[in-house]
Tab-separated table of C-alpha atoms and ligand atoms in Angstrom:
chain	number	residue	atom	x	y	z
A	1	MET	CA	-19.163	-12.884	-6.065
A	2	LEU	CA	-17.384	-9.575	-5.448
A	3	PHE	CA	-17.617	-9.768	-1.657
A	4	ASP	CA	-15.907	-13.153	-1.386
A	5	PRO	CA	-13.000	-12.350	0.962
A	6	ARG	CA	-10.660	-14.887	-0.639
A	7	PRO	CA	-8.503	-13.997	-3.658
A	8	LYS	CA	-10.655	-14.191	-6.768
A	9	GLU	CA	-9.948	-17.014	-9.205
A	10	LYS	CA	-12.187	-16.053	-12.134
A	11	LEU	CA	-12.173	-12.935	-14.276
A	12	LYS	CA	-15.933	-12.575	-13.961
A	13	ASP	CA	-15.385	-11.901	-10.238
A	14	ILE	CA	-12.788	-9.183	-10.825
A	15	PHE	CA	-14.138	-5.664	-10.754
A	16	ASP	CA	-12.534	-3.005	-12.967
A	17	ARG	CA	-8.825	-3.735	-13.810
A	18	GLU	CA	-9.507	-4.089	-17.551
A	19	ASN	CA	-6.149	-2.474	-18.405
A	20	GLU	CA	-4.191	-4.604	-15.955
A	21	VAL	CA	-5.895	-7.776	-17.195
A	22	GLU	CA	-5.152	-6.877	-20.821
A	23	LEU	CA	-1.528	-6.019	-20.082
A	24	LEU	CA	-0.986	-9.235	-18.167
A	25	LYS	CA	-2.642	-11.349	-20.874
A	26	ARG	CA	-0.545	-9.685	-23.568
A	27	SER	CA	2.647	-10.195	-21.576
A	28	LEU	CA	2.232	-13.838	-20.676
A	29	ASP	CA	5.033	-14.878	-23.012
A	30	SER	CA	7.512	-12.497	-21.333
A	31	PRO	CA	10.174	-14.215	-19.244
A	32	LEU	CA	9.645	-11.978	-16.213
A	33	ILE	CA	6.494	-10.155	-15.129
A	34	ILE	CA	6.290	-8.191	-11.911
A	35	ILE	CA	2.885	-7.477	-10.367
A	36	SER	CA	3.341	-4.774	-7.795
A	37	GLY	CA	1.044	-2.940	-5.443
A	38	LEU	CA	0.140	-2.261	-1.855
A	39	ARG	CA	-1.207	-4.975	0.419
A	40	ARG	CA	-4.714	-6.241	-0.451
A	41	THR	CA	-5.036	-4.338	-3.719
A	42	GLY	CA	-5.760	-7.529	-5.658
A	43	LYS	CA	-2.416	-8.746	-7.057
A	44	THR	CA	-3.072	-12.412	-6.304
A	45	SER	CA	-6.632	-12.170	-7.627
A	46	LEU	CA	-5.402	-10.657	-10.889
A	47	VAL	CA	-2.777	-13.346	-11.466
A	48	LYS	CA	-4.989	-16.311	-10.532
A	49	SER	CA	-7.937	-15.094	-12.610
A	50	VAL	CA	-5.897	-14.371	-15.728
A	51	LEU	CA	-3.936	-17.639	-15.591
A	52	ASN	CA	-7.153	-19.611	-15.080
A	53	GLU	CA	-8.913	-17.738	-17.890
A	54	VAL	CA	-6.207	-18.534	-20.454
A	55	LYS	CA	-5.739	-22.041	-19.004
A	56	ALA	CA	-2.034	-21.418	-18.515
A	57	ILE	CA	-0.038	-24.302	-17.077
A	58	HIS	CA	1.386	-22.852	-13.899
A	59	ILE	CA	2.693	-23.497	-10.427
A	60	PHE	CA	1.762	-21.064	-7.686
A	61	LEU	CA	4.405	-20.673	-4.980
A	62	ASP	CA	2.543	-18.922	-2.173
A	63	MET	CA	5.143	-17.238	0.014
A	64	ARG	CA	2.457	-15.487	2.103
A	65	ARG	CA	2.450	-18.593	4.284
A	66	PHE	CA	5.850	-17.461	5.626
A	67	GLU	CA	4.631	-14.002	6.658
A	68	ASN	CA	4.821	-14.823	10.346
A	69	ARG	CA	8.222	-16.485	10.188
A	70	GLU	CA	11.380	-14.729	11.218
A	71	TYR	CA	13.401	-16.691	8.682
A	72	ILE	CA	12.909	-19.625	6.338
A	73	VAL	CA	15.256	-22.303	5.065
A	74	TYR	CA	15.506	-23.977	1.674
A	75	LYS	CA	13.562	-26.978	3.000
A	76	ASP	CA	10.496	-24.728	3.481
A	77	PHE	CA	10.748	-23.427	-0.072
A	78	LEU	CA	11.316	-26.942	-1.461
A	79	GLY	CA	8.202	-28.177	0.359
A	80	VAL	CA	6.025	-25.619	-1.432
A	81	LEU	CA	7.775	-26.306	-4.743
A	82	GLU	CA	7.350	-30.066	-4.385
A	83	ARG	CA	3.619	-29.775	-3.705
A	84	GLU	CA	3.064	-27.492	-6.674
A	85	VAL	CA	5.152	-29.541	-9.111
A	86	ASN	CA	3.202	-32.615	-8.003
A	87	SER	CA	-0.021	-30.836	-8.905
A	88	ILE	CA	1.318	-30.695	-12.469
A	89	THR	CA	2.560	-34.283	-12.527
A	90	LYS	CA	-0.905	-35.458	-11.467
A	91	LYS	CA	-2.619	-33.509	-14.218
A	92	TRP	CA	-0.211	-34.088	-17.092
A	93	LYS	CA	1.229	-37.368	-18.252
A	94	GLY	CA	4.908	-37.516	-19.034
A	95	VAL	CA	6.137	-34.839	-16.631
A	96	LEU	CA	7.556	-37.437	-14.233
A	97	ASP	CA	9.815	-38.877	-16.926
A	98	HIS	CA	11.691	-35.605	-17.095
A	99	PHE	CA	12.497	-35.753	-13.390
A	100	LYS	CA	13.788	-39.341	-13.217
A	101	ALA	CA	17.463	-38.540	-13.657
A	102	VAL	CA	17.471	-35.333	-11.650
A	103	LYS	CA	19.806	-35.151	-8.649
A	104	GLY	CA	17.950	-35.230	-5.327
A	105	VAL	CA	14.591	-36.239	-6.818
A	106	SER	CA	12.863	-39.570	-6.213
A	107	VAL	CA	9.795	-40.792	-8.016
A	108	ALA	CA	7.235	-43.013	-6.308
A	109	GLY	CA	4.074	-43.875	-8.218
A	110	MET	CA	2.693	-40.615	-9.583
A	111	SER	CA	4.546	-38.416	-7.084
A	112	LEU	CA	7.899	-36.741	-6.849
A	113	SER	CA	9.865	-36.126	-3.656
A	114	PHE	CA	12.509	-33.487	-3.412
A	115	SER	CA	15.420	-33.936	-1.091
A	116	TRP	CA	16.938	-31.513	1.252
A	117	GLY	CA	19.720	-33.882	2.331
A	118	LYS	CA	23.284	-34.102	1.122
A	119	GLU	CA	22.143	-34.514	-2.456
A	120	ARG	CA	19.640	-31.730	-2.459
A	121	THR	CA	17.239	-30.884	-5.236
A	122	GLU	CA	18.296	-27.705	-6.988
A	123	PHE	CA	15.645	-25.162	-7.969
A	124	SER	CA	17.376	-24.706	-11.344
A	125	ASP	CA	17.128	-28.463	-12.082
A	126	VAL	CA	13.409	-28.436	-11.302
A	127	LEU	CA	12.931	-25.502	-13.676
A	128	SER	CA	15.000	-27.268	-16.367
A	129	SER	CA	12.906	-30.419	-16.117
A	130	LEU	CA	9.656	-28.458	-16.346
A	131	ASN	CA	11.094	-26.611	-19.331
A	132	ASP	CA	12.051	-29.859	-21.122
A	133	TRP	CA	8.578	-31.273	-20.661
A	134	ALA	CA	6.886	-28.018	-21.710
A	135	ASN	CA	9.134	-27.785	-24.750
A	136	GLU	CA	8.190	-31.295	-25.807
A	137	LYS	CA	4.483	-30.398	-25.454
A	138	GLY	CA	4.878	-27.064	-27.211
A	139	ARG	CA	3.559	-25.326	-24.104
A	140	ASN	CA	4.814	-22.934	-21.463
A	141	VAL	CA	4.992	-23.286	-17.676
A	142	THR	CA	4.485	-20.133	-15.634
A	143	VAL	CA	6.080	-20.062	-12.207
A	144	VAL	CA	4.234	-17.626	-9.942
A	145	ILE	CA	6.038	-16.495	-6.800
A	146	ASP	CA	3.361	-14.739	-4.752
A	147	GLU	CA	4.498	-12.171	-2.153
A	148	ALA	CA	8.065	-12.863	-3.195
A	149	GLN	CA	9.539	-10.420	-0.689
A	150	GLU	CA	9.083	-13.136	1.943
A	151	LEU	CA	11.946	-14.968	0.193
A	152	MET	CA	14.316	-12.323	1.498
A	153	LYS	CA	14.052	-14.295	4.743
A	154	LEU	CA	15.436	-17.427	3.034
A	155	LYS	CA	18.722	-18.322	4.713
A	156	GLY	CA	21.502	-20.383	3.153
A	157	TYR	CA	20.114	-20.503	-0.390
A	158	ASP	CA	19.696	-17.952	-3.122
A	159	VAL	CA	16.918	-18.504	-5.663
A	160	LEU	CA	18.010	-15.613	-7.893
A	161	PRO	CA	20.728	-17.477	-9.856
A	162	SER	CA	18.118	-20.124	-10.773
A	163	ILE	CA	15.680	-17.458	-11.949
A	164	ALA	CA	18.454	-15.768	-13.943
A	165	TYR	CA	19.471	-19.128	-15.438
A	166	ALA	CA	15.876	-19.790	-16.479
A	167	PHE	CA	15.575	-16.274	-17.896
A	168	ASP	CA	18.635	-16.813	-20.090
A	169	ASN	CA	18.231	-20.456	-21.082
A	170	LEU	CA	14.762	-21.864	-20.568
A	171	ARG	CA	12.443	-20.627	-23.299
A	172	ASN	CA	9.406	-22.524	-22.031
A	173	VAL	CA	9.455	-21.306	-18.425
A	174	ASN	CA	8.531	-17.809	-17.329
A	175	PHE	CA	7.973	-16.040	-14.026
A	176	ILE	CA	5.289	-13.875	-12.488
A	177	ILE	CA	6.512	-12.292	-9.285
A	178	THR	CA	4.091	-10.396	-7.053
A	179	GLY	CA	4.697	-8.191	-4.066
A	180	SER	CA	5.244	-4.704	-2.795
A	181	GLU	CA	6.912	-2.571	-5.446
A	182	VAL	CA	10.151	-1.540	-3.796
A	183	ARG	CA	10.777	-4.691	-1.824
A	184	VAL	CA	10.203	-7.071	-4.714
A	185	LYS	CA	11.896	-5.115	-7.474
A	186	THR	CA	14.732	-3.450	-5.697
A	187	LYS	CA	15.349	-5.533	-2.612
A	188	PHE	CA	14.486	-9.060	-3.707
A	189	LEU	CA	15.098	-9.242	-7.470
A	190	LYS	CA	17.755	-6.483	-7.275
A	191	LEU	CA	17.185	-5.631	-10.920
A	192	GLU	CA	19.166	-2.419	-10.643
A	193	LYS	CA	22.134	-3.812	-8.717
A	194	GLU	CA	25.135	-4.419	-10.953
A	195	ASN	CA	26.420	-7.547	-9.230
A	196	SER	CA	22.980	-9.164	-8.930
A	197	PRO	CA	22.257	-12.280	-11.057
A	198	LEU	CA	19.187	-10.538	-12.511
A	199	TYR	CA	20.826	-7.172	-13.140
A	200	GLY	CA	19.356	-5.311	-16.093
A	201	ARG	CA	16.969	-8.093	-17.177
A	202	ALA	CA	14.012	-6.774	-19.178
A	203	HIS	CA	10.681	-7.219	-17.481
A	204	VAL	CA	7.053	-6.205	-17.755
A	205	GLU	CA	5.529	-4.471	-14.786
A	206	VAL	CA	1.843	-4.380	-13.922
A	207	ASN	CA	0.880	-1.996	-11.129
A	208	VAL	CA	-2.238	-2.733	-9.142
A	209	ASN	CA	-3.338	0.475	-7.436
A	210	THR	CA	-6.058	1.206	-4.929
A	211	PHE	CA	-9.425	2.233	-6.400
A	212	ASP	CA	-10.249	5.924	-6.763
A	213	LYS	CA	-13.409	7.267	-5.138
A	214	GLU	CA	-15.720	6.713	-8.099
A	215	THR	CA	-14.513	3.145	-8.697
A	216	SER	CA	-14.795	2.312	-4.986
A	217	ILE	CA	-18.417	3.476	-4.925
A	218	LYS	CA	-19.245	1.520	-8.077
A	219	PHE	CA	-17.502	-1.564	-6.661
A	220	LEU	CA	-19.651	-1.415	-3.535
A	221	GLU	CA	-22.859	-0.812	-5.491
A	222	LYS	CA	-22.167	-3.736	-7.817
A	223	GLY	CA	-21.212	-6.037	-4.911
A	224	PHE	CA	-24.413	-5.178	-3.033
A	225	GLU	CA	-26.491	-5.493	-6.191
A	226	GLU	CA	-25.244	-9.096	-6.475
A	227	GLN	CA	-26.662	-9.592	-2.972
A	228	GLY	CA	-29.982	-7.986	-3.862
A	229	ILE	CA	-29.251	-4.930	-1.704
A	230	ASN	CA	-29.738	-1.388	-2.972
A	231	PHE	CA	-26.713	0.334	-1.410
A	232	ARG	CA	-26.381	4.102	-1.391
A	233	LYS	CA	-23.667	4.728	1.216
A	234	GLY	CA	-20.656	4.237	-1.028
A	235	GLU	CA	-19.311	7.720	-0.462
A	236	GLU	CA	-19.479	7.368	3.303
A	237	VAL	CA	-17.701	4.008	3.178
A	238	TYR	CA	-14.971	5.428	0.933
A	239	GLU	CA	-14.464	8.285	3.408
A	240	GLY	CA	-14.091	5.742	6.212
A	241	LEU	CA	-11.940	3.091	4.523
A	242	GLY	CA	-10.292	4.575	1.449
A	243	GLY	CA	-10.090	2.699	-1.854
A	244	ASN	CA	-8.262	-0.506	-0.944
A	245	PRO	CA	-10.263	-3.303	-2.651
A	246	GLY	CA	-9.376	-5.674	0.195
A	247	TRP	CA	-11.007	-3.465	2.851
A	248	LEU	CA	-14.033	-2.720	0.631
A	249	THR	CA	-14.535	-6.432	-0.011
A	250	TYR	CA	-14.321	-7.203	3.686
A	251	TYR	CA	-16.814	-4.422	4.440
A	252	GLY	CA	-19.319	-5.892	1.974
A	253	TYR	CA	-18.743	-9.390	3.319
A	254	VAL	CA	-19.401	-8.348	6.935
A	255	TYR	CA	-22.373	-6.171	5.969
A	256	VAL	CA	-24.041	-9.101	4.219
A	257	LYS	CA	-23.326	-11.470	7.124
A	258	GLU	CA	-23.796	-9.227	10.153
A	259	GLY	CA	-25.774	-6.248	8.934
A	260	ASP	CA	-25.133	-2.547	8.529
A	261	GLY	CA	-24.417	-1.806	12.183
A	262	GLN	CA	-21.169	-3.751	12.473
A	263	ALA	CA	-19.635	-3.541	9.013
A	264	MET	CA	-17.627	-0.322	9.276
A	265	GLU	CA	-16.311	-0.990	12.769
A	266	TYR	CA	-15.370	-4.615	12.051
A	267	THR	CA	-13.599	-3.668	8.829
A	268	ARG	CA	-11.623	-0.912	10.498
A	269	MET	CA	-10.653	-3.305	13.273
A	270	TYR	CA	-9.627	-5.944	10.750
A	271	ALA	CA	-7.543	-3.508	8.691
A	272	ARG	CA	-5.988	-1.890	11.768
A	273	LYS	CA	-5.005	-5.277	13.157
A	274	LEU	CA	-3.344	-6.242	9.920
A	275	LEU	CA	-1.559	-2.918	9.474
A	276	SER	CA	-0.439	-2.790	13.074
A	277	LYS	CA	0.983	-6.307	12.842
A	278	GLU	CA	2.910	-5.323	9.734
A	279	LEU	CA	4.248	-2.241	11.457
A	280	CYS	CA	5.295	-4.255	14.528
A	281	ASP	CA	7.065	-6.827	12.348
A	282	PHE	CA	8.800	-4.023	10.483
A	283	LEU	CA	10.070	-2.551	13.749
A	284	VAL	CA	11.080	-5.862	15.327
A	285	GLU	CA	12.528	-7.628	12.262
A	286	GLY	CA	14.567	-4.675	11.162
A	287	GLY	CA	15.998	-4.147	14.653
A	288	ARG	CA	14.250	-0.773	14.644
A	289	LEU	CA	12.568	-1.028	18.040
A	290	GLY	CA	15.099	1.394	19.508
A	291	SER	CA	13.911	3.952	16.953
A	292	LYS	CA	10.223	3.148	17.366
A	293	GLU	CA	9.322	6.642	18.614
A	294	ARG	CA	11.009	8.218	15.613
A	295	TYR	CA	9.153	6.019	13.134
A	296	LEU	CA	5.824	6.646	14.846
A	297	ARG	CA	6.463	10.392	14.886
A	298	VAL	CA	7.176	10.374	11.146
A	299	LEU	CA	3.970	8.445	10.442
A	300	GLU	CA	2.030	10.825	12.687
A	301	THR	CA	3.505	13.813	10.833
A	302	CYS	CA	2.501	12.365	7.450
A	303	LYS	CA	-1.187	11.970	8.388
A	304	SER	CA	-2.293	14.760	6.079
A	305	GLY	CA	0.766	14.859	3.842
A	306	CYS	CA	4.001	16.649	4.603
A	307	SER	CA	7.341	17.655	3.127
A	308	TRP	CA	10.852	16.403	3.927
A	309	LYS	CA	11.466	19.575	5.905
A	310	ASP	CA	8.294	19.035	8.002
A	311	ILE	CA	9.542	15.556	8.872
A	312	LYS	CA	12.989	16.790	9.866
A	313	ASN	CA	11.377	19.477	12.048
A	314	ALA	CA	9.072	16.936	13.698
A	315	LEU	CA	12.002	14.624	14.503
A	316	GLU	CA	14.031	17.490	15.922
A	317	ALA	CA	11.077	18.528	18.086
A	318	LEU	CA	10.836	14.934	19.359
A	319	GLU	CA	14.526	14.701	20.239
A	320	GLY	CA	15.086	18.292	21.325
A	321	ARG	CA	18.250	18.482	19.214
A	322	GLU	CA	19.427	18.534	15.639
A	323	VAL	CA	18.790	15.341	13.652
A	324	ASN	CA	21.087	14.849	10.692
A	325	ASP	CA	19.789	14.537	7.119
A	326	GLY	CA	21.112	10.958	6.783
A	327	THR	CA	18.920	9.779	9.660
A	328	VAL	CA	15.821	11.440	8.192
A	329	HIS	CA	16.621	9.895	4.824
A	330	THR	CA	17.030	6.372	6.271
A	331	ILE	CA	13.772	6.521	8.225
A	332	LEU	CA	11.826	7.791	5.223
A	333	GLN	CA	13.397	5.307	2.836
A	334	ASN	CA	12.554	2.384	5.129
A	335	LEU	CA	8.943	3.537	5.465
A	336	LEU	CA	8.676	3.923	1.678
A	337	ASP	CA	10.325	0.540	1.038
A	338	TYR	CA	7.826	-1.203	3.276
A	339	SER	CA	4.861	0.666	1.750
A	340	PHE	CA	3.846	2.497	4.901
A	341	LEU	CA	4.387	5.817	3.141
A	342	VAL	CA	4.033	6.929	-0.449
A	343	LEU	CA	5.797	9.860	-2.077
A	344	GLU	CA	3.465	11.836	-4.270
A	345	GLY	CA	4.172	14.626	-6.768
A	346	LYS	CA	5.632	17.848	-5.360
A	347	GLY	CA	7.740	15.872	-2.883
A	348	LYS	CA	4.969	15.249	-0.349
A	349	TYR	CA	4.858	12.154	1.813
A	350	PHE	CA	1.488	10.549	2.642
A	351	LEU	CA	0.360	7.489	4.580
A	352	ALA	CA	-0.024	4.680	2.047
A	353	ASP	CA	-3.241	3.602	3.724
A	354	PRO	CA	-5.521	6.179	5.372
A	355	LEU	CA	-6.400	3.649	8.091
A	356	MET	CA	-2.852	3.919	9.398
A	357	LYS	CA	-3.952	7.194	10.956
A	358	GLU	CA	-5.617	5.132	13.645
A	359	LEU	CA	-2.629	3.059	14.708
A	360	ASN	CA	-2.125	4.392	18.203
A	361	ASP	CA	-1.322	1.183	20.006
A	362	VAL	CA	1.727	-0.196	18.163
B	29	ADP	P1	-3.177	-8.927	-2.720
B	29	ADP	O1	-2.679	-10.152	-3.413
B	29	ADP	O2	-2.776	-7.669	-3.406
B	29	ADP	O3	-2.869	-8.893	-1.236
B	29	ADP	P2	-5.803	-10.148	-2.995
B	29	ADP	O4	-5.873	-10.604	-4.407
B	29	ADP	O5	-5.559	-11.168	-1.941
B	29	ADP	O6	-4.775	-8.927	-2.837
B	29	ADP	O7	-7.159	-9.361	-2.707
B	29	ADP	C1	-7.520	-8.882	-1.420
B	29	ADP	C2	-9.025	-8.965	-1.271
B	29	ADP	O8	-9.678	-8.036	-2.143
B	29	ADP	C3	-9.630	-10.321	-1.628
B	29	ADP	O9	-10.754	-10.503	-0.805
B	29	ADP	C4	-10.084	-10.162	-3.075
B	29	ADP	O10	-11.153	-11.008	-3.337
B	29	ADP	C5	-10.514	-8.690	-3.104
B	29	ADP	N1	-10.253	-8.011	-4.398
B	29	ADP	C6	-9.115	-7.376	-4.734
B	29	ADP	N2	-9.217	-6.819	-5.950
B	29	ADP	C7	-10.452	-7.107	-6.399
B	29	ADP	C8	-11.156	-6.796	-7.600
B	29	ADP	N3	-10.607	-6.077	-8.569
B	29	ADP	N4	-12.423	-7.246	-7.724
B	29	ADP	C9	-12.980	-7.974	-6.744
B	29	ADP	N5	-12.390	-8.285	-5.588
B	29	ADP	C10	-11.116	-7.866	-5.405
């Protein structure tokens, strides 16, 4: 059902995305796949549906659960890892045997426990054990790290050396990493940073973009058709919400539950709440509260697209004095990194989500 607000788990429930699905299916034997895109564009749905369709053996490390946390520790990560590895041990005989001699792992009945004490369980050892089992079975284990940018908050442990080790040595383990393009690729995996463990590693990238106008309208019509409703207001809804599949899905969901009257307003409220929370976190977490007015002015200026020069002028008008190029650059880069702005051809900056125009109360 297209208007199910949860991430989709079956390909038959995924609208459009034929190219992305094909690319992901074709790339499943690559050691590192990055699924990037703005919030709510359908990254998780794509990964879950494809892996289920091809019956891939996988563990799904959902880092979204740490969205509201200021920082996380290795124990938090291990907890998620332990639960997911146990889902494999319950389904497949023989996995446990490969964990028996691993430092920091105890086996009780059909379950594994990972330790966070003095003898802690190392991520690389867990990956090695999964690899040994998969190798024996002639299979592959895919490790999905969903919304991986949240792992930048992990204190006192670095998962990158383990991923790099697996990339180089473990032929039967591969990774799918999802998240916002800049933060996952550049900030978390640091693929372009010379001293990073993953520097220069080859990877496949699948971009999940927002729908264009025509696709958005078709999505809505198909979703309503499934509900036995003949819907003809697709264009109006696209004008109001843009082409983010997450917002369109929510609109359809509310419309079916509450009726036409509420759907647009509720969806805008829902999206605004989510975007405004992200913007607040961005300002607080990054210690940017002192520059809040500057960031808001830049976003305001980009409402209908603007150039670098427009932004510099707007900041100078705000401060009543010259603002140096470095400051403008830093503000813009941060807003791009966190997907609040996008840079389109001809050097114009736009709001990544049109609903950000309405964030007046941050
Ligand atoms: P992301 O992981 O990018 O944040 P999700 O996979 O959680 O996005 O999707 C957000 C919402 O949009 C969910 O309700 C999901 O069901 C819906 N959705 C996203 N893409 C599609 C699609 N192509 N077809 C149907 N529903 C989709």
